[in-house]
Structure formats: structure tokens, C-alpha cells
CSV table of N, CA, C and O in Angstrom, one decimal:
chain,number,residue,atom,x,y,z
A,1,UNK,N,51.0,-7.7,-13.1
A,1,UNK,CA,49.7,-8.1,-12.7
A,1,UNK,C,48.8,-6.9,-12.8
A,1,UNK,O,49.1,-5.9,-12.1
A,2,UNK,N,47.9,-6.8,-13.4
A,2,UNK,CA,46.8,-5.8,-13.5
A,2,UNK,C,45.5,-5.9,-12.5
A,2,UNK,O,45.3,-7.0,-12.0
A,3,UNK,N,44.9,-5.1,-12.3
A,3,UNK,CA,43.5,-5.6,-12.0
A,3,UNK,C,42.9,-5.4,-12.8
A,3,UNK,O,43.1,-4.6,-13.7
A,4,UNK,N,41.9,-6.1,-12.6
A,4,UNK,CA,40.2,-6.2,-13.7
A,4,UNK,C,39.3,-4.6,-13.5
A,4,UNK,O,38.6,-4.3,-12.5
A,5,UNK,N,39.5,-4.1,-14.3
A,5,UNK,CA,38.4,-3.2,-14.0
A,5,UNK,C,36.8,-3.2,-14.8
A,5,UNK,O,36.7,-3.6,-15.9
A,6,UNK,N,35.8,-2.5,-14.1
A,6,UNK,CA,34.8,-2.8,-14.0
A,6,UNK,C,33.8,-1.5,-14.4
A,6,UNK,O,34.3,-0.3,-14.6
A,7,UNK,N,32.9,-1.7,-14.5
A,7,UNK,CA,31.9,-1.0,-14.4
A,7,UNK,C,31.7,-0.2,-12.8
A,7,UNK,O,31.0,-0.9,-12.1
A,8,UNK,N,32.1,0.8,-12.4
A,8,UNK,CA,32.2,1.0,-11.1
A,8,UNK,C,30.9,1.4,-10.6
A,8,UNK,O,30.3,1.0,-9.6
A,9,UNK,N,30.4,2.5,-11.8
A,9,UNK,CA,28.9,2.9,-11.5
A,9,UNK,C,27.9,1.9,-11.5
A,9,UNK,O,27.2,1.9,-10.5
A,10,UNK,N,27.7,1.0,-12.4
A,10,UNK,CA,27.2,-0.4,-12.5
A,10,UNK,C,26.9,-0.8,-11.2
A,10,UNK,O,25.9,-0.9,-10.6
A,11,UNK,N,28.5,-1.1,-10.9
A,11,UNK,CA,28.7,-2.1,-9.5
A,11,UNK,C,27.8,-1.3,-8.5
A,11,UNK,O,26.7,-1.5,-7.9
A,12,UNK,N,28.6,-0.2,-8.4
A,12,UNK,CA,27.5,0.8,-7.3
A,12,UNK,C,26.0,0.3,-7.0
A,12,UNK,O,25.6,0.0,-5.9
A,13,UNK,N,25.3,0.3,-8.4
A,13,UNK,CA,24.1,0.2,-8.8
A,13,UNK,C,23.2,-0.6,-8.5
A,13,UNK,O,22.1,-0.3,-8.1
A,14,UNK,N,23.8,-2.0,-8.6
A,14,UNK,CA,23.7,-3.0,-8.1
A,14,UNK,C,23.5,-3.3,-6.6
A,14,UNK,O,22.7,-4.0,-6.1
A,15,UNK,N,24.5,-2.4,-5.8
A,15,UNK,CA,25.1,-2.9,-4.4
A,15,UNK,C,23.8,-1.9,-3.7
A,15,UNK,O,23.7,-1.9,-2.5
A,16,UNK,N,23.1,-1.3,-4.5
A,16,UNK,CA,22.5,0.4,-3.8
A,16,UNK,C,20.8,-0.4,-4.1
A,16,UNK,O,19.7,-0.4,-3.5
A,17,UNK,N,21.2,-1.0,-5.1
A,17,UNK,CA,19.5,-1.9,-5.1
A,17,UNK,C,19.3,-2.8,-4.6
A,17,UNK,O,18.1,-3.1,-4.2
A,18,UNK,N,20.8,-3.8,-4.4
A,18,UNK,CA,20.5,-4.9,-3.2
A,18,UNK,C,20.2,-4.5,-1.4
A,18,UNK,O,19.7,-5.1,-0.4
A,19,UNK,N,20.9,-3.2,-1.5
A,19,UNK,CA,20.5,-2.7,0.0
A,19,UNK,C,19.4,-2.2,0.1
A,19,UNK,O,19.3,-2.2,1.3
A,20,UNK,N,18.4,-1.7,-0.5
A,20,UNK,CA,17.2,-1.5,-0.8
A,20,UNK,C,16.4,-2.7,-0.9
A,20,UNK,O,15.2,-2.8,-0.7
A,21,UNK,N,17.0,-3.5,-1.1
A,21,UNK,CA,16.3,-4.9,-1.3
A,21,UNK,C,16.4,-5.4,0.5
A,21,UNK,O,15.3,-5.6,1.1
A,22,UNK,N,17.4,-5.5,1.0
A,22,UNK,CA,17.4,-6.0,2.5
A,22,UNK,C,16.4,-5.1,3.7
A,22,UNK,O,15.5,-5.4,4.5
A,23,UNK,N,16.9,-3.8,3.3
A,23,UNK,CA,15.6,-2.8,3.8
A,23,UNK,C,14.5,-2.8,4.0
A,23,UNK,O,13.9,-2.5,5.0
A,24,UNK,N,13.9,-3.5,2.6
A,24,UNK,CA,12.7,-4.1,2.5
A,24,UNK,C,12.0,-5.5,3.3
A,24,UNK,O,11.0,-5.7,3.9
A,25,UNK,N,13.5,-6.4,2.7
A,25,UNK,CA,13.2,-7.2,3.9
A,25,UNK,C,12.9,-7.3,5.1
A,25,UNK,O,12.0,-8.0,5.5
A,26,UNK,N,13.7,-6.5,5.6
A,26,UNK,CA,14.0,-6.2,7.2
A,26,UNK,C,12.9,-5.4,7.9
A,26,UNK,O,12.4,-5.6,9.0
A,27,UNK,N,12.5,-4.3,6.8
A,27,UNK,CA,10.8,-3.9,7.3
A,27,UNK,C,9.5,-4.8,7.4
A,27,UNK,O,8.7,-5.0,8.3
A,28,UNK,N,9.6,-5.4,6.1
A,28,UNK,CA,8.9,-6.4,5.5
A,28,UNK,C,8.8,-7.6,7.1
A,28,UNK,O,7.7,-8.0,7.5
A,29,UNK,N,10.2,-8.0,7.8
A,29,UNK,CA,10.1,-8.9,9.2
A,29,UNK,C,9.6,-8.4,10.1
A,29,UNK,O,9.1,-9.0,10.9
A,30,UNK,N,9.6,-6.6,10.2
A,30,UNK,CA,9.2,-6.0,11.5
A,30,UNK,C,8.3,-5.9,11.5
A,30,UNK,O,7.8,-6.0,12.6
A,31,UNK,N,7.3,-5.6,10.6
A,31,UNK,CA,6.0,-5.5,10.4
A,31,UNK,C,5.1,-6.7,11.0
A,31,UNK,O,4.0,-6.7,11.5
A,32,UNK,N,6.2,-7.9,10.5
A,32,UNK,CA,5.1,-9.1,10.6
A,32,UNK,C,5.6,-10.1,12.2
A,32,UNK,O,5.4,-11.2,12.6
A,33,UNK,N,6.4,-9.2,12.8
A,33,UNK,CA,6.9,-9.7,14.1
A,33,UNK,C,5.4,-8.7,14.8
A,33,UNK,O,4.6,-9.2,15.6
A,34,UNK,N,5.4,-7.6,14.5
A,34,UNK,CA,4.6,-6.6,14.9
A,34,UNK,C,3.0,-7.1,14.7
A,34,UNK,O,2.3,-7.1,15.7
A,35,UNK,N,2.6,-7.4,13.7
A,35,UNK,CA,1.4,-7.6,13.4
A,35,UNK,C,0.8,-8.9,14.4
A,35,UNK,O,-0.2,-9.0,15.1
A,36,UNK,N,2.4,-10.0,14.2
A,36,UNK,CA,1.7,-11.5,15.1
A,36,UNK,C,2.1,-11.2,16.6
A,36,UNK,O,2.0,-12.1,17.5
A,37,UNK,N,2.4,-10.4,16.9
A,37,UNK,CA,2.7,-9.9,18.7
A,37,UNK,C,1.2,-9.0,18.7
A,37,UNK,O,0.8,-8.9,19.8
A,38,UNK,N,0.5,-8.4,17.9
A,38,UNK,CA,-0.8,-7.9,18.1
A,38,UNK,C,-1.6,-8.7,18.4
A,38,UNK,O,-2.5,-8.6,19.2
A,39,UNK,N,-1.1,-9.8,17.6
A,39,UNK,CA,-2.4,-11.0,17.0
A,39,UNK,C,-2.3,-12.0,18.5
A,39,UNK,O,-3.3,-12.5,19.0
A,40,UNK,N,-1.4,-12.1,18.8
A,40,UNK,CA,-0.9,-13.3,20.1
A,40,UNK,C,-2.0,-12.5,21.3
A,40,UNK,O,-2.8,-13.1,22.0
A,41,UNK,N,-1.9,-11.2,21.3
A,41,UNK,CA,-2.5,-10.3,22.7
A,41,UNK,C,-4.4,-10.7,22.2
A,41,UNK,O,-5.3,-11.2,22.8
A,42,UNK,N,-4.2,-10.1,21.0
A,42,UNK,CA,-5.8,-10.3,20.7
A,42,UNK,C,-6.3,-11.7,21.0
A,42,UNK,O,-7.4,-11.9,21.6
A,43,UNK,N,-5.4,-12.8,20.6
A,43,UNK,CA,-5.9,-13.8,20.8
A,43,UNK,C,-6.5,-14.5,22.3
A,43,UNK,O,-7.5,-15.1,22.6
A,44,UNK,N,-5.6,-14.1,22.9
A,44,UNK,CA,-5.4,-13.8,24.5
A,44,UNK,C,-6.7,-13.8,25.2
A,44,UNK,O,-7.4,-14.5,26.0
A,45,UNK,N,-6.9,-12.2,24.3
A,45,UNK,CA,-8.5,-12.4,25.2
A,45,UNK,C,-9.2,-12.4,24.3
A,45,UNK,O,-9.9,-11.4,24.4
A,46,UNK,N,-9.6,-12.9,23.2
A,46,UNK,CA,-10.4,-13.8,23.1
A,46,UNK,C,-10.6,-15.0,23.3
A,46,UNK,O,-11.8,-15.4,23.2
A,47,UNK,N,-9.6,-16.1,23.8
A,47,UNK,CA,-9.8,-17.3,24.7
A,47,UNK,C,-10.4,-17.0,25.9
A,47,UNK,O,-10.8,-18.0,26.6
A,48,UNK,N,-10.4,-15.5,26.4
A,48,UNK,CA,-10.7,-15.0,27.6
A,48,UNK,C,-12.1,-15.0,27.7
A,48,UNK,O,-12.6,-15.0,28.8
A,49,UNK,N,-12.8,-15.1,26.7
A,49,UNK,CA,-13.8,-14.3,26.3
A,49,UNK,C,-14.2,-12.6,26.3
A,49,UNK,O,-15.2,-12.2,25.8
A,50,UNK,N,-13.2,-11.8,26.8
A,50,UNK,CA,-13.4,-10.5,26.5
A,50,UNK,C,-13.6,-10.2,25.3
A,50,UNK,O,-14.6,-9.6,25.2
A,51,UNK,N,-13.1,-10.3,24.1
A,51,UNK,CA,-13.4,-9.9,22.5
A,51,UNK,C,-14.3,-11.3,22.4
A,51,UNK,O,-14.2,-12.3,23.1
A,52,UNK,N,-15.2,-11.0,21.3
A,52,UNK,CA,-15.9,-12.0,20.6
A,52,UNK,C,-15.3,-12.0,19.3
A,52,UNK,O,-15.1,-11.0,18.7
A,53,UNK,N,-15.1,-13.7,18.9
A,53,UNK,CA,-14.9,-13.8,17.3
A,53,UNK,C,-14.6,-12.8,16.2
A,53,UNK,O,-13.5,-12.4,15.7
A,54,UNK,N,-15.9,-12.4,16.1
A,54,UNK,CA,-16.0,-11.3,15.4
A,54,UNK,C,-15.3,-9.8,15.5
A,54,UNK,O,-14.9,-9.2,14.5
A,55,UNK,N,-15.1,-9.4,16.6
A,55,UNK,CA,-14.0,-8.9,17.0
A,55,UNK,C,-12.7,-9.2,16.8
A,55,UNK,O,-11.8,-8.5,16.3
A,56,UNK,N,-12.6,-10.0,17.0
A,56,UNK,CA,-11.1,-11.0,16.5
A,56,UNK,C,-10.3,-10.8,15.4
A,56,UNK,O,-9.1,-10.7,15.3
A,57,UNK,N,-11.5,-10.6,14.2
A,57,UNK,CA,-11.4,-10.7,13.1
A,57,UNK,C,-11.2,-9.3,12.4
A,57,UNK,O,-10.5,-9.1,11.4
A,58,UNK,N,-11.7,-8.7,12.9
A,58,UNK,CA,-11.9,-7.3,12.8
A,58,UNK,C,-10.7,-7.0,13.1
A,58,UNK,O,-10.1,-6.5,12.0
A,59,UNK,N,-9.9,-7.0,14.2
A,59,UNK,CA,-8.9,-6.5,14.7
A,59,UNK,C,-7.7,-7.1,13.7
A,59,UNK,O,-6.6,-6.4,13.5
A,60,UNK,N,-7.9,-8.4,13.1
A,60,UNK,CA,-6.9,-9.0,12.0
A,60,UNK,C,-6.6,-8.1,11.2
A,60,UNK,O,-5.6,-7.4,11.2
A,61,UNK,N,-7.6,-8.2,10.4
A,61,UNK,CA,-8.0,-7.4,9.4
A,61,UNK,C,-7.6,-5.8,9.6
A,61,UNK,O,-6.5,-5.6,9.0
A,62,UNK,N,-8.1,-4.8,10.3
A,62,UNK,CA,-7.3,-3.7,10.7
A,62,UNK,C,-5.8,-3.7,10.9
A,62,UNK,O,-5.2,-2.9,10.2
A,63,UNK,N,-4.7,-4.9,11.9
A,63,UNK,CA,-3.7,-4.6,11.5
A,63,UNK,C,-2.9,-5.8,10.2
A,63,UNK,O,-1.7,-5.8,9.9
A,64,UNK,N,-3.5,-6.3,9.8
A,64,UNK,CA,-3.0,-6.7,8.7
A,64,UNK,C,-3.4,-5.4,7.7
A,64,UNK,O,-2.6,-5.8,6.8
A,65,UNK,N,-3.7,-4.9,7.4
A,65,UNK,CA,-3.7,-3.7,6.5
A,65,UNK,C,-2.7,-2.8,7.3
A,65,UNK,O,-1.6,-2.7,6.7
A,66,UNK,N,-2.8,-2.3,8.1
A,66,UNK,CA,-1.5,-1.5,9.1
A,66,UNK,C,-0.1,-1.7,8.7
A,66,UNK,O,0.6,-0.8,8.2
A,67,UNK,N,0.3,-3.4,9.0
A,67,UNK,CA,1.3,-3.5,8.8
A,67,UNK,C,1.4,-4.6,7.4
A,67,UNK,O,2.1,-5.6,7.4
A,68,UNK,N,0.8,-4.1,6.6
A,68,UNK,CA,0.6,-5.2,5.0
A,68,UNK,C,1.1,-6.2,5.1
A,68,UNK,O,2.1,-6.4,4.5
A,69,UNK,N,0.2,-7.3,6.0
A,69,UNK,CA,0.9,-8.8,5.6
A,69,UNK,C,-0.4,-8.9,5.0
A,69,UNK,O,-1.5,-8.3,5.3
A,70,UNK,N,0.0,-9.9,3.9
A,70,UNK,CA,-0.4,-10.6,2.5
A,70,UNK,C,-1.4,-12.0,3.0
A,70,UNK,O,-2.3,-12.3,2.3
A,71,UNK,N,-1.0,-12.6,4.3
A,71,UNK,CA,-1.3,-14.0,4.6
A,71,UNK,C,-1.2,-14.0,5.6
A,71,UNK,O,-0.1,-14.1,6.0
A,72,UNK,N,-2.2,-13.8,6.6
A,72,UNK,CA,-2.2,-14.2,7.9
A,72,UNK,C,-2.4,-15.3,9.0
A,72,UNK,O,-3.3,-15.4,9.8
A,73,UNK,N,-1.4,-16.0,8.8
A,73,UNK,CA,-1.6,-17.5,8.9
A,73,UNK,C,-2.1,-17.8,10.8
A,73,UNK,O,-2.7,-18.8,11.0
A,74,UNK,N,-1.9,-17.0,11.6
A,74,UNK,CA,-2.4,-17.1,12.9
A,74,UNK,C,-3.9,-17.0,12.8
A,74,UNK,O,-4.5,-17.9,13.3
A,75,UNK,N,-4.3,-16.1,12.3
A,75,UNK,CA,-5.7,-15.7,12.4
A,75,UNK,C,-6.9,-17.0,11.8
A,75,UNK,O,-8.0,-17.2,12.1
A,76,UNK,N,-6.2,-17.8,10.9
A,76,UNK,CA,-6.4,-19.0,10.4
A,76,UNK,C,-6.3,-19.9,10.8
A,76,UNK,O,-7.2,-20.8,10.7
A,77,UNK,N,-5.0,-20.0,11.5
A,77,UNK,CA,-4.7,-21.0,12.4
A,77,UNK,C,-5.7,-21.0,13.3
A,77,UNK,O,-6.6,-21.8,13.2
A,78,UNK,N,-5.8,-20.0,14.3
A,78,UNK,CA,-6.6,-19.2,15.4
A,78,UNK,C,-8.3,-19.8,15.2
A,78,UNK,O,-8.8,-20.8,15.8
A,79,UNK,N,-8.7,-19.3,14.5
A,79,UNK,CA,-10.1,-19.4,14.0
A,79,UNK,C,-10.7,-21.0,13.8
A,79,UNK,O,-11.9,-21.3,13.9
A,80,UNK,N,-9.8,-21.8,13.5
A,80,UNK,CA,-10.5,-23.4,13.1
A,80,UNK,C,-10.2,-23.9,14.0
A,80,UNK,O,-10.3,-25.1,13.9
A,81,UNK,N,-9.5,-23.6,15.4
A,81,UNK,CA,-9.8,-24.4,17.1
A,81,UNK,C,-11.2,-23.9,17.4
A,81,UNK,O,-12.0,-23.1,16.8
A,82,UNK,N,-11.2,-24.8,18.8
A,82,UNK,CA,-12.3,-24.3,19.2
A,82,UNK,C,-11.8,-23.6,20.4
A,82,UNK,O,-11.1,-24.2,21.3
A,83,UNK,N,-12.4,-22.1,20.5
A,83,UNK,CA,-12.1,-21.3,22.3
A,83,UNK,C,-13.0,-21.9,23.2
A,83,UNK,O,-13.0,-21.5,24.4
């Protein structure tokens, strides 16, 4: 019985870009756990009336560039109720 041998560097190569790939992931989640725990507070007081709207938005906007989310679906959600 032999074993199969492989491209070991290859394999490496592979295994070293898929963990780079989950890294990404995994920042890519903390970011946007981060950004909608901003967004939940902001919203907070803005139903408060402490921030206005416009403020609201602003502050989106600021940490959606912070933490690069692409689509901010709360702030959208958020915006077409009425406070």
C-alpha cells in the first residue's frame, strides 16, 4: 500500500489562502456586529428625540465607512417607520 503523494507546497497554498479567506470573514462579521450595535444605540435616541433624522444619517454613514459595510440594511429599515 502506498500513499498518494501530492503537491505539498500547492496543498499548503491552498490551506494558507483559505485561512485568509475565513479571517476575512470573521472581520468582515465583527465589523458588521459592530457597526449594527452602533446603529441599535443611535437609533435609541433617535426615537428619543435626542438626535434628529439627519443626524441619524450622518452617524450611518460615518460608521458605515469605519467599519465598510457595503449595505446597510437597519438604517433603511430604520428610516421608512415613522418615530
Amino acid at each position: 500500500m502506498g500513499t498518494k503523494k501530492g503537491n505539498i507546497v500547492r496543498t499548503i497554498a491552498i490551506f494558507a489562502k483559505d485561512s485568509e479567506v475565513i479571517k476575512m470573514k470573521n472581520k468582515s462579521c465583527e465589523n458588521e456586529k459592530k457597526y449594527y450595535g452602533t446603529m441599535i444605540v443611535a437609533y435609541q435616541l433617535l426615537k428619543q428625540k435626542i438626535i434628529t433624522t439627519e443626524e441619524f444619517k450622518q452617524i450611518g454613514e460615518l460608521f458605515q465607512n469605519k467599519y465598510k459595510i457595503s449595505s446597510p440594511l437597519l438604517i433603511n429599515i430604520s428610516l421608512r417607520q415613522k418615530i
